[in-house]
Amino acid sequence: MGTTERSKKRVQLWKKAAVHFALCFVMGFFTGFAPTFKPSIFSKPAVSTSKKVEFSPQPVEPPQQVANVDRSLIAEAENFTMQASSSPPWSEENYSETERRMPEDEEDEVKKPSLTPRRFIIIVTPTSTKNPLKCVFLRRLANTIKLVPQPLLWIVVEGKTESNEVSEVLRKTGIMYRHLVFKENFTDTEAEMDHQRNVALKHIEQHKLSGIVHFAGLSNVYDLGFFDQLREIEVFGTWPMAILAANKKKVIIEGPVCDSSQVIGWHILRKMNNADQTDETNRLRIHISSFAFNSSILWDPERWGRTSSLQSTSQNSMKFVKQVVLEDETKLKGIPPEDCSKIMLWSLH
C-alpha cells in the first residue's frame, strides 16, 4: 500500500509541474506578441516621484525704443496698413470687371505682329569656259553665299566640259544649288554669258520658282547686309555698284541715282560708237548685277502683259527683263531705302 501511494503522489507532482510549465510557456508566448509600449498585466504601475511644476505668468517689460530708428519707415508702414484696411474686399463685381477685361488683353495679344517668313532669293551665276580661275572665284563666292540666311537657291550655269570640277565645288559648299549645263559653243564671251543667263531664266520659268532673282558674277564682292535688303524687294529693285579695275586707278559707279528709295536718274557707262545710238538704247547697258526682280514676271504672262508662256521661249529673256525693269521707273525701288547711294556691291575686273 505504501508503494502505491508514493507512486500516485509522484504522478500528481509531475502533472502539476507539467501544467505549471505549459501555463508559463503559453503566457510567455502570448506576451511576446503584445506591443512593447503597453504595460503587461504583470507589470506594476510606475510611481511618479517627480513633483508637478507650476508656471506662473511673469510680467514682460516692453523693449526700449532705439533712438536711431527711421521714423519715416514707420510712418510708411502705418499708411500701408491703413490703405490695406480701407481697401474693399474681393467682390463679385470686381471679379466680373476683371473677367470682362480678359478678352481685351487677348485681343491685344492677337494684334501683335507675327514673324514674317524670309523672301526666297534666287542667285544666278554664269561661268565662262574661257576663265581658268572660275573654280577659285566660285569657291570665294560660295563662302559669301554660305553666310546668307535661308531660304536661298544658287543656280550655276556652265558649258559642257569633260571636267567635273565645278560639280565637285558645288557639292562641298553645303548650299542648295542647281547645276545647269548647255551644249552650245561661243566665241564671244559676252554672248556666252547672256546665253547662260537665258538658260537659267528658262529653268526658273519652267519650274515656276518664285523668288527674287539676282545675277551674281564670279567677280562680285558683297556686303552681307545687301541680301537682307534684297529680300525687301516686292517687284523690282536696283542699287548702285562700284566697278574696280586692276589696271586703272579709278572706280566706276553704275546704277541708279536716288532720292531716298525713289529712282530719279542713272549712273551709266556710255559706250556710243555712233551717233545713231540714243539714250534709250544706252539705258539698256545697265549692269546686270545692279538690279533684281520678282521671278513672277517670267511665268505669270497675264500679270505682265505677255500673251502666253510659249512666246517667251522664242525671245531673249534677258532683253525682256531689262525692258520690263526700265519701262516704268516708278516701279523700281532703290535699296537700301534710307540711302540708295550706299555701295554694298563691288565688281572686280
C-alpha atoms as one frame of an Amber mdcrd trajectory, in Angstrom:
protein
   0.000   0.000   0.000   2.822   2.346   0.807   4.460   1.950  -2.582   1.189
   2.534  -4.401   0.536   5.813  -2.607   4.067   7.000  -3.281   3.725   6.354
  -6.976   0.415   8.209  -7.084   1.976  11.212  -5.333   4.866  11.258  -7.830
   2.446  11.174 -10.746   0.474  14.083  -9.284   3.689  16.096  -8.805   4.701
  15.520 -12.407   1.264  16.515 -13.616   1.379  19.720 -11.571   4.843  20.536
 -12.900   3.773  19.854 -16.485   0.651  22.008 -16.120   2.664  24.791 -14.495
   5.277  24.621 -17.245   2.630  24.655 -20.001   0.869  27.588 -18.364   4.103
  29.577 -18.109   5.006  28.729 -21.719   1.620  29.852 -23.059   1.715  33.077
 -21.069   5.255  33.863 -22.222   4.361  33.051 -25.848   1.406  35.436 -25.978
   3.284  38.116 -24.025   5.854  38.237 -26.840   3.135  39.305 -29.331   1.906
  42.138 -27.124   3.073  45.774 -28.043   6.096  46.893 -26.135   4.706  50.319
 -25.223   1.659  48.820 -23.476   2.218  47.639 -19.957   1.663  43.956 -19.430
  -0.736  42.596 -16.846   2.215  41.576 -14.714   3.914  44.945 -14.719   3.425
  47.261 -11.825   2.268  50.813 -12.405   5.165  53.192 -12.271   5.042  55.584
  -9.420   5.872  59.129 -10.427   8.224  60.625  -7.963   8.529  63.915  -9.777
   6.603  66.811  -8.464   4.264  68.833 -10.683   5.871  72.042 -11.774   3.614
  75.060 -11.950   4.446  78.078 -14.147   3.072  81.423 -13.231   2.923  84.242
 -15.794   5.710  86.758 -15.410   5.354  90.404 -16.431   7.231  91.243 -19.645
   8.846  94.626 -19.922   8.346  96.414 -23.278  11.529  96.806 -25.348  13.165
 100.139 -25.184  12.859 102.240 -28.340  16.069 102.613 -30.238  16.987 106.164
 -30.860  18.262 105.569 -34.442  15.023 104.129 -35.850  13.937 105.841 -39.080
  10.501 107.273 -38.262   9.688 107.741 -41.951   9.688 103.963 -42.442   7.304
 103.565 -39.509   5.007 106.205 -40.990   5.044 104.492 -44.377   4.216 101.146
 -42.730   1.276 102.752 -40.888  -0.005 104.328 -44.100   0.279 100.998 -45.917
  -1.662  99.289 -43.111  -4.378 101.936 -43.249  -4.659 101.610 -47.045  -4.870
  97.829 -46.816  -7.604  98.035 -44.176  -9.539 100.662 -46.155  -9.431  98.698
 -49.452 -12.708  96.889 -50.192 -12.707  93.108 -50.027 -12.851  90.962 -53.143
 -16.302  91.114 -54.585 -18.164  89.578 -57.462 -18.349  92.988 -59.155 -14.550
  93.311 -59.199 -14.275  89.761 -60.487 -16.751  90.416 -63.273 -14.853  93.562
 -64.318 -11.595  91.631 -64.470 -13.317  88.877 -66.370 -14.650  91.406 -68.867
 -11.152  92.853 -69.375  -9.565  89.497 -70.246 -10.856  89.379 -73.843  -9.403
  92.866 -74.447  -5.994  91.647 -73.290  -6.325  88.622 -75.531  -7.224  90.895
 -78.447  -4.060  92.933 -77.819  -2.007  89.743 -77.959  -3.673  88.777 -81.225
  -2.969  92.212 -82.699   0.776  91.826 -82.120   2.598  91.368 -85.453   3.725
  87.829 -86.145   7.094  86.878 -87.593   7.060  87.067 -91.381   8.988  84.422
 -93.336  12.045  85.483 -95.294  11.590  86.011 -99.013  13.150  83.391-101.283
  16.324  84.508-103.105  17.425  83.007-106.426  21.059  83.756-107.295  22.132
  83.087-110.882  25.851  82.753-111.659  27.185  82.116-115.178  30.672  80.679
-115.617  32.819  81.297-118.672  34.567  78.299-120.204  37.487  80.572-121.054
  38.163  81.555-117.429  40.876  79.270-115.984  40.232  80.571-112.433  36.462
  80.070-112.429  36.572  77.391-109.712  38.675  79.652-107.482  36.179  82.505
-107.879  33.321  80.039-107.456  34.674  78.936-104.053  35.088  82.557-102.975
  31.520  83.401-103.953  30.279  80.218-102.257  31.912  81.294 -98.991  29.894
  84.507 -99.135  26.582  82.871-100.078  27.045  80.312 -97.303  26.718  83.154
 -94.769  23.346  84.297 -96.160  20.318  83.059 -94.149  17.994  80.606 -95.878
  15.853  80.221 -97.955  18.149  80.610-100.932  18.788  78.817-104.224  22.033
  79.116-106.180  21.782  78.383-109.909  25.181  77.873-111.546  25.389  77.551
-115.335  28.372  76.293-117.304  29.199  74.921-120.736  29.516  71.178-121.267
  33.050  70.007-120.479  34.806  66.764-119.646  35.838  68.101-116.246  33.548
  67.762-113.220  35.455  70.313-111.132  32.511  72.707-110.869  30.245  69.887
-109.687  32.744  68.924-107.001  32.980  72.516-105.773  29.199  72.837-105.564
  28.772  69.568-103.660  31.139  70.712-100.923  29.538  74.135-100.368  26.556
  72.962 -98.312  24.336  75.379-100.271  21.091  74.426-102.006  22.034  74.678
-105.686  21.122  73.633-109.215  23.827  72.999-111.769  22.726  73.660-115.362
  24.825  72.641-118.386  24.400  73.729-122.021  25.933  72.277-125.200  26.290
  75.363-127.439  29.737  76.770-128.286  30.518  80.503-128.292  33.478  82.588
-129.350  32.159  85.811-127.823  32.345  85.771-124.007  29.551  88.342-123.572
  27.216  86.343-125.828  28.036  83.216-123.847  27.177  84.955-120.558  23.830
  86.190-121.902  23.021  82.691-123.165  23.779  81.201-119.740  21.512  83.736
-118.044  18.744  82.890-120.511  19.192  79.192-119.701  18.756  79.977-116.013
  15.691  82.172-116.623  14.031  79.469-118.721  14.682  76.992-115.929  13.079
  79.368-113.404  10.093  79.896-115.683   9.655  76.200-116.436   9.679  75.178
-112.759   7.898  78.351-111.568  10.475  79.138-108.919   9.005  82.068-107.008
  11.504  84.491-105.514  13.760  87.491-106.095  16.232  86.863-108.927  19.722
  88.357-108.743  22.582  87.834-111.220  25.814  87.373-109.286  29.031  87.360
-111.272  32.070  85.405-110.158  33.956  88.661-109.648  31.343  90.203-107.321
  32.138  91.112-103.719  29.207  91.673-101.324  28.302  93.337 -98.102  26.179
  90.722 -96.276  23.581  93.372 -95.477  22.913  93.524 -99.227  20.997  90.226
 -99.118  18.761  91.480 -96.310  17.871  94.469 -98.471  17.327  92.150-101.435
  14.551  90.369 -99.561  12.687  93.667 -99.120  12.048  93.952-102.886   8.439
  93.410-103.912   8.627  93.705-107.722  11.770  95.480-108.965  14.819  96.702
-107.131  18.021  98.439-108.094  21.161  99.724-106.407  24.483 101.346-107.308
  27.593  99.220-107.623  31.279 100.008-107.844  33.392  98.579-110.669  37.087
  98.246-109.834  39.753  97.571-112.454  43.219  96.331-111.595  44.927  98.288
-114.365  43.023 101.531-113.751  43.394 103.770-110.738  39.744 104.736-110.593
  36.357 103.437-109.527  33.348 103.496-111.852  29.882 103.752-110.314  26.941
 102.224-112.189  23.319 102.079-111.165  20.574 104.450-110.044  20.636 107.949
-108.628  18.058 108.018-105.847  16.173 110.385-103.632  15.580 108.160-100.615
  14.238 104.985-102.313  12.877 106.763-105.411  14.948 106.459-108.591  15.480
 109.870-110.205  18.370 109.082-112.589  21.131 106.685-113.579  24.884 106.375
-113.466  25.509 104.997-116.960  28.763 103.982-118.591  28.260 105.373-122.088
  29.675 103.359-124.977  28.244 105.139-128.003  30.177 104.063-131.083  27.994
 106.052-133.472  25.563 108.899-133.388  22.575 106.634-134.124  22.539 105.291
-130.573  20.033 107.072-128.379  19.789 107.464-124.620  17.055 104.813-124.569
  19.368 102.306-126.255  22.178 103.225-123.909  19.955 102.764-120.865  19.858
  99.044-121.610  23.542  98.991-120.740  22.655  98.990-117.029  24.923  96.493
-115.290  23.389  93.063-114.995  24.250  92.827-111.304  22.762  96.191-110.358
  19.098  95.161-110.387  16.828  92.340-109.213  13.253  91.388-109.996  10.410
  89.152-108.908  10.522  85.903-110.869   6.760  86.021-111.420   7.303  88.239
-114.468   8.643  85.122-116.216   5.815  82.663-115.553   2.799  84.919-114.975
   2.004  86.234-118.513  -1.379  87.783-117.690   0.046  89.901-114.907   2.829
  91.309-117.077   1.015  91.588-120.406   2.553  88.546-122.081   0.114  86.702
-124.341   1.317  83.205-123.465   4.228  81.387-121.879   5.114  79.846-125.261
   6.025  83.257-126.610   8.830  83.604-124.079  10.698  80.559-125.435  11.431
  82.299-128.718  12.549  85.639-127.306  15.603  86.818-125.413  14.544  86.592
-121.769  17.358  88.856-120.600  16.381  91.590-123.015  12.757  91.247-121.967
  13.645  91.533-118.292  15.680  94.689-118.868  12.880  96.251-120.875  10.305
  95.461-118.202  12.573  96.783-115.461  13.310 100.059-117.240   9.958 100.782
-118.897   8.463 102.191-115.677  10.893 103.705-113.202   8.124 104.293-110.677
   8.046 100.537-110.009  11.729 100.473-109.162  12.764 100.518-105.535  16.208
 101.779-104.672  18.000  99.857-101.932  18.901 100.468 -99.262  15.821 102.723
 -98.964  17.399 105.040 -96.371  20.421 105.829 -98.537  20.367 104.447-102.071
  23.814 105.887-102.747  25.404 103.425-100.320  27.657 100.940-102.097  27.028
  97.340-100.982  28.307  95.540-104.094  31.665  95.679-105.844  32.701  94.097
-109.124  36.388  93.313-109.593  37.934  93.162-113.062
